[in-house]
C-alpha cells in the first residue's frame, strides 16, 4: 500500500484512494496506475495495447470485421458476422468494451476487441 497517494492528474484532487493496483479519484472518477504517472515519465511503452480476436494490434481509425453474430439489445436483428466497421476509436470502456464505433443501421455503440478482426 502506498503511504502518500498522488493527487489526481486530471482534477488535482488530493483525496485519492487505492483500489487493488489502481489509484482512484473520488471527485472526477479518473483511475490510473501510480507507476505509470511517476516512474515512466511519459514513455510510449505505458500505452495500452488492444488486440483483435486473432492477435493483430488495433489502432484508432482502423477498419475491422465482426467475426461472430452479436445480439443487440432493443433490436429485432443483431449484427451479422462479416459486418465491416470503419474508423474505430479505442477507449477504456466498461466490461471489456474497448472499441467505440458507428455501425450502419445500428448507430454508435461499443464492441469488445475479442469479437472483431482487423480488415
GROMACS .gro file of N, CA, C and O in nm, residues 18-105:
model
  352
   18UNK      N    1  -0.676   0.406  -0.297
   18UNK     CA    2  -0.621   0.293  -0.369
   18UNK      C    3  -0.721   0.178  -0.374
   18UNK      O    4  -0.782   0.143  -0.273
   19UNK      N    5  -0.740   0.120  -0.493
   19UNK     CA    6  -0.823   0.002  -0.512
   19UNK      C    7  -0.741  -0.098  -0.591
   19UNK      O    8  -0.713  -0.076  -0.708
   20UNK      N    9  -0.701  -0.208  -0.527
   20UNK     CA   10  -0.612  -0.307  -0.586
   20UNK      C   11  -0.486  -0.238  -0.638
   20UNK      O   12  -0.413  -0.180  -0.561
   21UNK      N   13  -0.461  -0.242  -0.769
   21UNK     CA   14  -0.340  -0.180  -0.825
   21UNK      C   15  -0.366  -0.039  -0.877
   21UNK      O   16  -0.276   0.027  -0.924
   22UNK      N   17  -0.491   0.008  -0.869
   22UNK     CA   18  -0.527   0.139  -0.922
   22UNK      C   19  -0.539   0.244  -0.813
   22UNK      O   20  -0.570   0.213  -0.699
   23UNK      N   21  -0.519   0.369  -0.852
   23UNK     CA   22  -0.550   0.482  -0.766
   23UNK      C   23  -0.671   0.550  -0.827
   23UNK      O   24  -0.677   0.570  -0.949
   24UNK      N   25  -0.771   0.584  -0.746
   24UNK     CA   26  -0.898   0.636  -0.794
   24UNK      C   27  -0.923   0.775  -0.736
   24UNK      O   28  -0.898   0.799  -0.618
   25UNK      N   29  -0.976   0.865  -0.817
   25UNK     CA   30  -1.015   0.998  -0.771
   25UNK      C   31  -1.164   0.997  -0.742
   25UNK      O   32  -1.244   0.966  -0.832
   26UNK      N   33  -1.208   1.032  -0.621
   26UNK     CA   34  -1.350   1.031  -0.589
   26UNK      C   35  -1.427   1.146  -0.652
   26UNK      O   36  -1.549   1.138  -0.666
   27UNK      N   37  -1.360   1.253  -0.692
   27UNK     CA   38  -1.430   1.368  -0.747
   27UNK      C   39  -1.462   1.353  -0.896
   27UNK      O   40  -1.574   1.376  -0.938
   28UNK      N   41  -1.362   1.313  -0.977
   28UNK     CA   42  -1.386   1.303  -1.121
   28UNK      C   43  -1.397   1.158  -1.169
   28UNK      O   44  -1.435   1.133  -1.283
   29UNK      N   45  -1.361   1.060  -1.084
   29UNK     CA   46  -1.373   0.919  -1.121
   29UNK      C   47  -1.257   0.865  -1.203
   29UNK      O   48  -1.261   0.752  -1.249
   30UNK      N   49  -1.153   0.945  -1.222
   30UNK     CA   50  -1.037   0.901  -1.300
   30UNK      C   51  -0.962   0.791  -1.226
   30UNK      O   52  -0.943   0.799  -1.105
   31UNK      N   53  -0.921   0.685  -1.300
   31UNK     CA   54  -0.844   0.575  -1.242
   31UNK      C   55  -0.712   0.564  -1.317
   31UNK      O   56  -0.707   0.579  -1.438
   32UNK      N   57  -0.603   0.536  -1.244
   32UNK     CA   58  -0.474   0.520  -1.307
   32UNK      C   59  -0.385   0.433  -1.220
   32UNK      O   60  -0.410   0.415  -1.103
   33UNK      N   61  -0.280   0.381  -1.283
   33UNK     CA   62  -0.180   0.302  -1.212
   33UNK      C   63  -0.073   0.401  -1.168
   33UNK      O   64  -0.018   0.473  -1.251
   34UNK      N   65  -0.042   0.407  -1.040
   34UNK     CA   66   0.053   0.508  -0.993
   34UNK      C   67   0.191   0.497  -1.056
   34UNK      O   68   0.258   0.596  -1.074
   35UNK      N   69   0.236   0.380  -1.096
   35UNK     CA   70   0.367   0.364  -1.156
   35UNK      C   71   0.373   0.429  -1.294
   35UNK      O   72   0.477   0.474  -1.338
   36UNK      N   73   0.260   0.435  -1.365
   36UNK     CA   74   0.258   0.494  -1.498
   36UNK      C   75   0.287   0.643  -1.494
   36UNK      O   76   0.361   0.694  -1.576
   37UNK      N   77   0.231   0.715  -1.399
   37UNK     CA   78   0.246   0.860  -1.398
   37UNK      C   79   0.383   0.903  -1.348
   37UNK      O   80   0.440   0.997  -1.399
   38UNK      N   81   0.440   0.835  -1.250
   38UNK     CA   82   0.565   0.881  -1.192
   38UNK      C   83   0.688   0.815  -1.250
   38UNK      O   84   0.781   0.881  -1.295
   39UNK      N   85   0.694   0.684  -1.252
   39UNK     CA   86   0.816   0.613  -1.287
   39UNK      C   87   0.847   0.617  -1.436
   39UNK      O   88   0.962   0.627  -1.476
   40UNK      N   89   0.746   0.610  -1.521
   40UNK     CA   90   0.773   0.603  -1.663
   40UNK      C   91   0.794   0.740  -1.724
   40UNK      O   92   0.861   0.753  -1.825
   41UNK      N   93   0.736   0.841  -1.668
   41UNK     CA   94   0.760   0.977  -1.714
   41UNK      C   95   0.727   1.001  -1.859
   41UNK      O   96   0.800   1.069  -1.929
   42UNK      N   97   0.618   0.945  -1.910
   42UNK     CA   98   0.574   0.973  -2.046
   42UNK      C   99   0.632   0.879  -2.150
   42UNK      O  100   0.635   0.913  -2.266
   43UNK      N  101   0.681   0.763  -2.112
   43UNK     CA  102   0.731   0.668  -2.210
   43UNK      C  103   0.617   0.616  -2.295
   43UNK      O  104   0.504   0.605  -2.251
   44UNK      N  105   0.648   0.580  -2.419
   44UNK     CA  106   0.547   0.525  -2.509
   44UNK      C  107   0.508   0.384  -2.465
   44UNK      O  108   0.398   0.339  -2.493
   45UNK      N  109   0.594   0.314  -2.393
   45UNK     CA  110   0.566   0.176  -2.353
   45UNK      C  111   0.451   0.167  -2.255
   45UNK      O  112   0.397   0.060  -2.234
   46UNK      N  113   0.409   0.277  -2.194
   46UNK     CA  114   0.299   0.276  -2.098
   46UNK      C  115   0.162   0.272  -2.163
   46UNK      O  116   0.062   0.259  -2.095
   47UNK      N  117   0.155   0.282  -2.296
   47UNK     CA  118   0.027   0.281  -2.364
   47UNK      C  119  -0.033   0.141  -2.362
   47UNK      O  120   0.036   0.041  -2.366
   48UNK      N  121  -0.165   0.138  -2.358
   48UNK     CA  122  -0.237   0.012  -2.357
   48UNK      C  123  -0.244  -0.042  -2.499
   48UNK      O  124  -0.270   0.031  -2.593
   49UNK      N  125  -0.220  -0.171  -2.515
   49UNK     CA  126  -0.225  -0.236  -2.646
   49UNK      C  127  -0.353  -0.316  -2.654
   49UNK      O  128  -0.382  -0.399  -2.569
   50UNK      N  129  -0.432  -0.289  -2.759
   50UNK     CA  130  -0.558  -0.361  -2.781
   50UNK      C  131  -0.539  -0.452  -2.901
   50UNK      O  132  -0.498  -0.407  -3.008
   51UNK      N  133  -0.569  -0.581  -2.882
   51UNK     CA  134  -0.554  -0.679  -2.989
   51UNK      C  135  -0.690  -0.734  -3.028
   51UNK      O  136  -0.779  -0.747  -2.945
   52UNK      N  137  -0.704  -0.772  -3.155
   52UNK     CA  138  -0.830  -0.828  -3.203
   52UNK      C  139  -0.837  -0.978  -3.172
   52UNK      O  140  -0.752  -1.031  -3.100
   53UNK      N  141  -0.936  -1.046  -3.227
   53UNK     CA  142  -0.960  -1.187  -3.196
   53UNK      C  143  -0.847  -1.279  -3.240
   53UNK      O  144  -0.828  -1.386  -3.183
   54UNK      N  145  -0.769  -1.239  -3.340
   54UNK     CA  146  -0.660  -1.323  -3.388
   54UNK      C  147  -0.522  -1.272  -3.348
   54UNK      O  148  -0.421  -1.327  -3.389
   55UNK      N  149  -0.516  -1.165  -3.269
   55UNK     CA  150  -0.390  -1.118  -3.216
   55UNK      C  151  -0.329  -0.998  -3.286
   55UNK      O  152  -0.219  -0.956  -3.251
   56UNK      N  153  -0.395  -0.941  -3.386
   56UNK     CA  154  -0.344  -0.821  -3.452
   56UNK      C  155  -0.364  -0.700  -3.361
   56UNK      O  156  -0.467  -0.686  -3.296
   57UNK      N  157  -0.267  -0.609  -3.359
   57UNK     CA  158  -0.277  -0.489  -3.278
   57UNK      C  159  -0.368  -0.388  -3.348
   57UNK      O  160  -0.351  -0.360  -3.467
   58UNK      N  161  -0.465  -0.335  -3.273
   58UNK     CA  162  -0.559  -0.237  -3.328
   58UNK      C  163  -0.516  -0.097  -3.292
   58UNK      O  164  -0.458  -0.075  -3.185
   59UNK      N  165  -0.549   0.000  -3.380
   59UNK     CA  166  -0.521   0.140  -3.357
   59UNK      C  167  -0.643   0.222  -3.394
   59UNK      O  168  -0.731   0.174  -3.467
   60UNK      N  169  -0.647   0.347  -3.345
   60UNK     CA  170  -0.757   0.436  -3.381
   60UNK      C  171  -0.762   0.452  -3.533
   60UNK      O  172  -0.660   0.467  -3.598
   61UNK      N  173  -0.884   0.449  -3.588
   61UNK     CA  174  -0.903   0.469  -3.731
   61UNK      C  175  -0.900   0.342  -3.814
   61UNK      O  176  -0.929   0.346  -3.934
   62UNK      N  177  -0.866   0.229  -3.755
   62UNK     CA  178  -0.863   0.102  -3.829
   62UNK      C  179  -1.003   0.061  -3.872
   62UNK      O  180  -1.103   0.103  -3.814
   63UNK      N  181  -1.008  -0.025  -3.971
   63UNK     CA  182  -1.132  -0.090  -4.012
   63UNK      C  183  -1.128  -0.233  -3.960
   63UNK      O  184  -1.024  -0.299  -3.966
   64UNK      N  185  -1.240  -0.281  -3.907
   64UNK     CA  186  -1.247  -0.416  -3.853
   64UNK      C  187  -1.371  -0.487  -3.909
   64UNK      O  188  -1.463  -0.423  -3.959
   65UNK      N  189  -1.370  -0.619  -3.898
   65UNK     CA  190  -1.482  -0.703  -3.940
   65UNK      C  191  -1.528  -0.782  -3.818
   65UNK      O  192  -1.447  -0.840  -3.747
   66UNK      N  193  -1.659  -0.785  -3.796
   66UNK     CA  194  -1.716  -0.862  -3.685
   66UNK      C  195  -1.705  -1.009  -3.719
   66UNK      O  196  -1.745  -1.052  -3.827
   67UNK      N  197  -1.650  -1.092  -3.627
   67UNK     CA  198  -1.625  -1.232  -3.657
   67UNK      C  199  -1.736  -1.325  -3.610
   67UNK      O  200  -1.737  -1.442  -3.648
   68UNK      N  201  -1.827  -1.278  -3.526
   68UNK     CA  202  -1.939  -1.363  -3.486
   68UNK      C  203  -2.064  -1.278  -3.471
   68UNK      O  204  -2.056  -1.158  -3.447
   69UNK      N  205  -2.179  -1.340  -3.490
   69UNK     CA  206  -2.306  -1.268  -3.480
   69UNK      C  207  -2.326  -1.216  -3.338
   69UNK      O  208  -2.298  -1.286  -3.241
   70UNK      N  209  -2.371  -1.091  -3.329
   70UNK     CA  210  -2.391  -1.027  -3.199
   70UNK      C  211  -2.536  -0.986  -3.182
   70UNK      O  212  -2.596  -0.930  -3.274
   71UNK      N  213  -2.590  -1.012  -3.065
   71UNK     CA  214  -2.725  -0.967  -3.034
   71UNK      C  215  -2.718  -0.822  -2.989
   71UNK      O  216  -2.627  -0.784  -2.917
   72UNK      N  217  -2.814  -0.742  -3.033
   72UNK     CA  218  -2.819  -0.602  -2.995
   72UNK      C  219  -2.948  -0.579  -2.918
   72UNK      O  220  -3.057  -0.607  -2.969
   73UNK      N  221  -2.933  -0.530  -2.796
   73UNK     CA  222  -3.048  -0.507  -2.710
   73UNK      C  223  -3.140  -0.403  -2.774
   73UNK      O  224  -3.096  -0.297  -2.816
   74UNK      N  225  -3.269  -0.434  -2.785
   74UNK     CA  226  -3.366  -0.342  -2.841
   74UNK      C  227  -3.379  -0.348  -2.992
   74UNK      O  228  -3.451  -0.269  -3.051
   75UNK      N  229  -3.309  -0.439  -3.055
   75UNK     CA  230  -3.315  -0.452  -3.200
   75UNK      C  231  -3.363  -0.593  -3.235
   75UNK      O  232  -3.315  -0.690  -3.178
   76UNK      N  233  -3.456  -0.604  -3.330
   76UNK     CA  234  -3.505  -0.737  -3.367
   76UNK      C  235  -3.398  -0.823  -3.435
   76UNK      O  236  -3.398  -0.944  -3.424
   77UNK      N  237  -3.305  -0.758  -3.505
   77UNK     CA  238  -3.196  -0.832  -3.567
   77UNK      C  239  -3.065  -0.783  -3.509
   77UNK      O  240  -3.049  -0.666  -3.478
   78UNK      N  241  -2.970  -0.871  -3.498
   78UNK     CA  242  -2.839  -0.834  -3.443
   78UNK      C  243  -2.742  -0.795  -3.552
   78UNK      O  244  -2.779  -0.775  -3.667
   79UNK      N  245  -2.617  -0.786  -3.514
   79UNK     CA  246  -2.510  -0.757  -3.609
   79UNK      C  247  -2.460  -0.890  -3.663
   79UNK      O  248  -2.422  -0.978  -3.586
   80UNK      N  249  -2.461  -0.905  -3.793
   80UNK     CA  250  -2.420  -1.031  -3.854
   80UNK      C  251  -2.268  -1.042  -3.861
   80UNK      O  252  -2.198  -0.943  -3.871
   81UNK      N  253  -2.222  -1.166  -3.858
   81UNK     CA  254  -2.078  -1.190  -3.876
   81UNK      C  255  -2.039  -1.145  -4.016
   81UNK      O  256  -2.113  -1.166  -4.112
   82UNK      N  257  -1.926  -1.079  -4.028
   82UNK     CA  258  -1.881  -1.028  -4.157
   82UNK      C  259  -1.913  -0.881  -4.178
   82UNK      O  260  -1.873  -0.824  -4.280
   83UNK      N  261  -1.983  -0.818  -4.084
   83UNK     CA  262  -2.015  -0.676  -4.095
   83UNK      C  263  -1.886  -0.596  -4.080
   83UNK      O  264  -1.811  -0.615  -3.985
   84UNK      N  265  -1.860  -0.505  -4.174
   84UNK     CA  266  -1.738  -0.424  -4.170
   84UNK      C  267  -1.767  -0.293  -4.098
   84UNK      O  268  -1.868  -0.230  -4.121
   85UNK      N  269  -1.675  -0.257  -4.008
   85UNK     CA  270  -1.686  -0.134  -3.930
   85UNK      C  271  -1.562  -0.051  -3.959
   85UNK      O  272  -1.451  -0.099  -3.944
   86UNK      N  273  -1.583   0.074  -4.003
   86UNK     CA  274  -1.470   0.161  -4.038
   86UNK      C  275  -1.451   0.269  -3.932
   86UNK      O  276  -1.545   0.312  -3.869
   87UNK      N  277  -1.329   0.313  -3.918
   87UNK     CA  278  -1.298   0.427  -3.832
   87UNK      C  279  -1.324   0.402  -3.685
   87UNK      O  280  -1.392   0.480  -3.620
   88UNK      N  281  -1.268   0.295  -3.630
   88UNK     CA  282  -1.290   0.265  -3.489
   88UNK      C  283  -1.208   0.361  -3.401
   88UNK      O  284  -1.114   0.424  -3.448
   89UNK      N  285  -1.249   0.370  -3.276
   89UNK     CA  286  -1.177   0.451  -3.178
   89UNK      C  287  -1.158   0.365  -3.054
   89UNK      O  288  -1.254   0.306  -3.004
   90UNK      N  289  -1.036   0.355  -3.004
   90UNK     CA  290  -1.007   0.274  -2.887
   90UNK      C  291  -1.034   0.356  -2.762
   90UNK      O  292  -0.990   0.470  -2.751
   91UNK      N  293  -1.110   0.297  -2.668
   91UNK     CA  294  -1.148   0.366  -2.545
   91UNK      C  295  -1.129   0.272  -2.426
   91UNK      O  296  -1.112   0.151  -2.442
   92UNK      N  297  -1.130   0.329  -2.306
   92UNK     CA  298  -1.132   0.248  -2.185
   92UNK      C  299  -1.279   0.228  -2.150
   92UNK      O  300  -1.338   0.307  -2.077
   93UNK      N  301  -1.338   0.124  -2.204
   93UNK     CA  302  -1.480   0.102  -2.186
   93UNK      C  303  -1.514   0.020  -2.063
   93UNK      O  304  -1.429  -0.016  -1.984
   94UNK      N  305  -1.642  -0.010  -2.052
   94UNK     CA  306  -1.694  -0.088  -1.940
   94UNK      C  307  -1.709  -0.233  -1.983
   94UNK      O  308  -1.751  -0.262  -2.095
   95UNK      N  309  -1.674  -0.327  -1.895
   95UNK     CA  310  -1.688  -0.471  -1.920
   95UNK      C  311  -1.612  -0.518  -2.044
   95UNK      O  312  -1.659  -0.605  -2.116
   96UNK      N  313  -1.497  -0.460  -2.072
   96UNK     CA  314  -1.417  -0.506  -2.184
   96UNK      C  315  -1.457  -0.450  -2.318
   96UNK      O  316  -1.400  -0.486  -2.421
   97UNK      N  317  -1.555  -0.362  -2.323
   97UNK     CA  318  -1.595  -0.298  -2.448
   97UNK      C  319  -1.497  -0.185  -2.475
   97UNK      O  320  -1.514  -0.074  -2.428
   98UNK      N  321  -1.392  -0.215  -2.553
   98UNK     CA  322  -1.285  -0.120  -2.570
   98UNK      C  323  -1.277  -0.057  -2.709
   98UNK      O  324  -1.182   0.012  -2.741
   99UNK      N  325  -1.380  -0.078  -2.792
   99UNK     CA  326  -1.386  -0.017  -2.924
   99UNK      C  327  -1.514   0.065  -2.934
   99UNK      O  328  -1.623   0.014  -2.908
  100UNK      N  329  -1.500   0.191  -2.970
  100UNK     CA  330  -1.613   0.280  -2.991
  100UNK      C  331  -1.627   0.298  -3.141
  100UNK      O  332  -1.530   0.329  -3.210
  101UNK      N  333  -1.748   0.278  -3.196
  101UNK     CA  334  -1.765   0.284  -3.341
  101UNK      C  335  -1.909   0.317  -3.377
  101UNK      O  336  -1.996   0.324  -3.291
  102UNK      N  337  -1.930   0.339  -3.506
  102UNK     CA  338  -2.065   0.357  -3.560
  102UNK      C  339  -2.087   0.246  -3.661
  102UNK      O  340  -2.005   0.225  -3.750
  103UNK      N  341  -2.199   0.178  -3.648
  103UNK     CA  342  -2.233   0.068  -3.738
  103UNK      C  343  -2.357   0.108  -3.816
  103UNK      O  344  -2.457   0.149  -3.756
  104UNK      N  345  -2.349   0.096  -3.949
  104UNK     CA  346  -2.463   0.131  -4.034
  104UNK      C  347  -2.585   0.051  -3.994
  104UNK      O  348  -2.580  -0.071  -3.980
  105UNK      N  349  -2.697   0.119  -3.973
  105UNK     CA  350  -2.821   0.054  -3.935
  105UNK      C  351  -2.840   0.040  -3.785
  105UNK      O  352  -2.949   0.010  -3.739
   0.00000   0.00000   0.00000
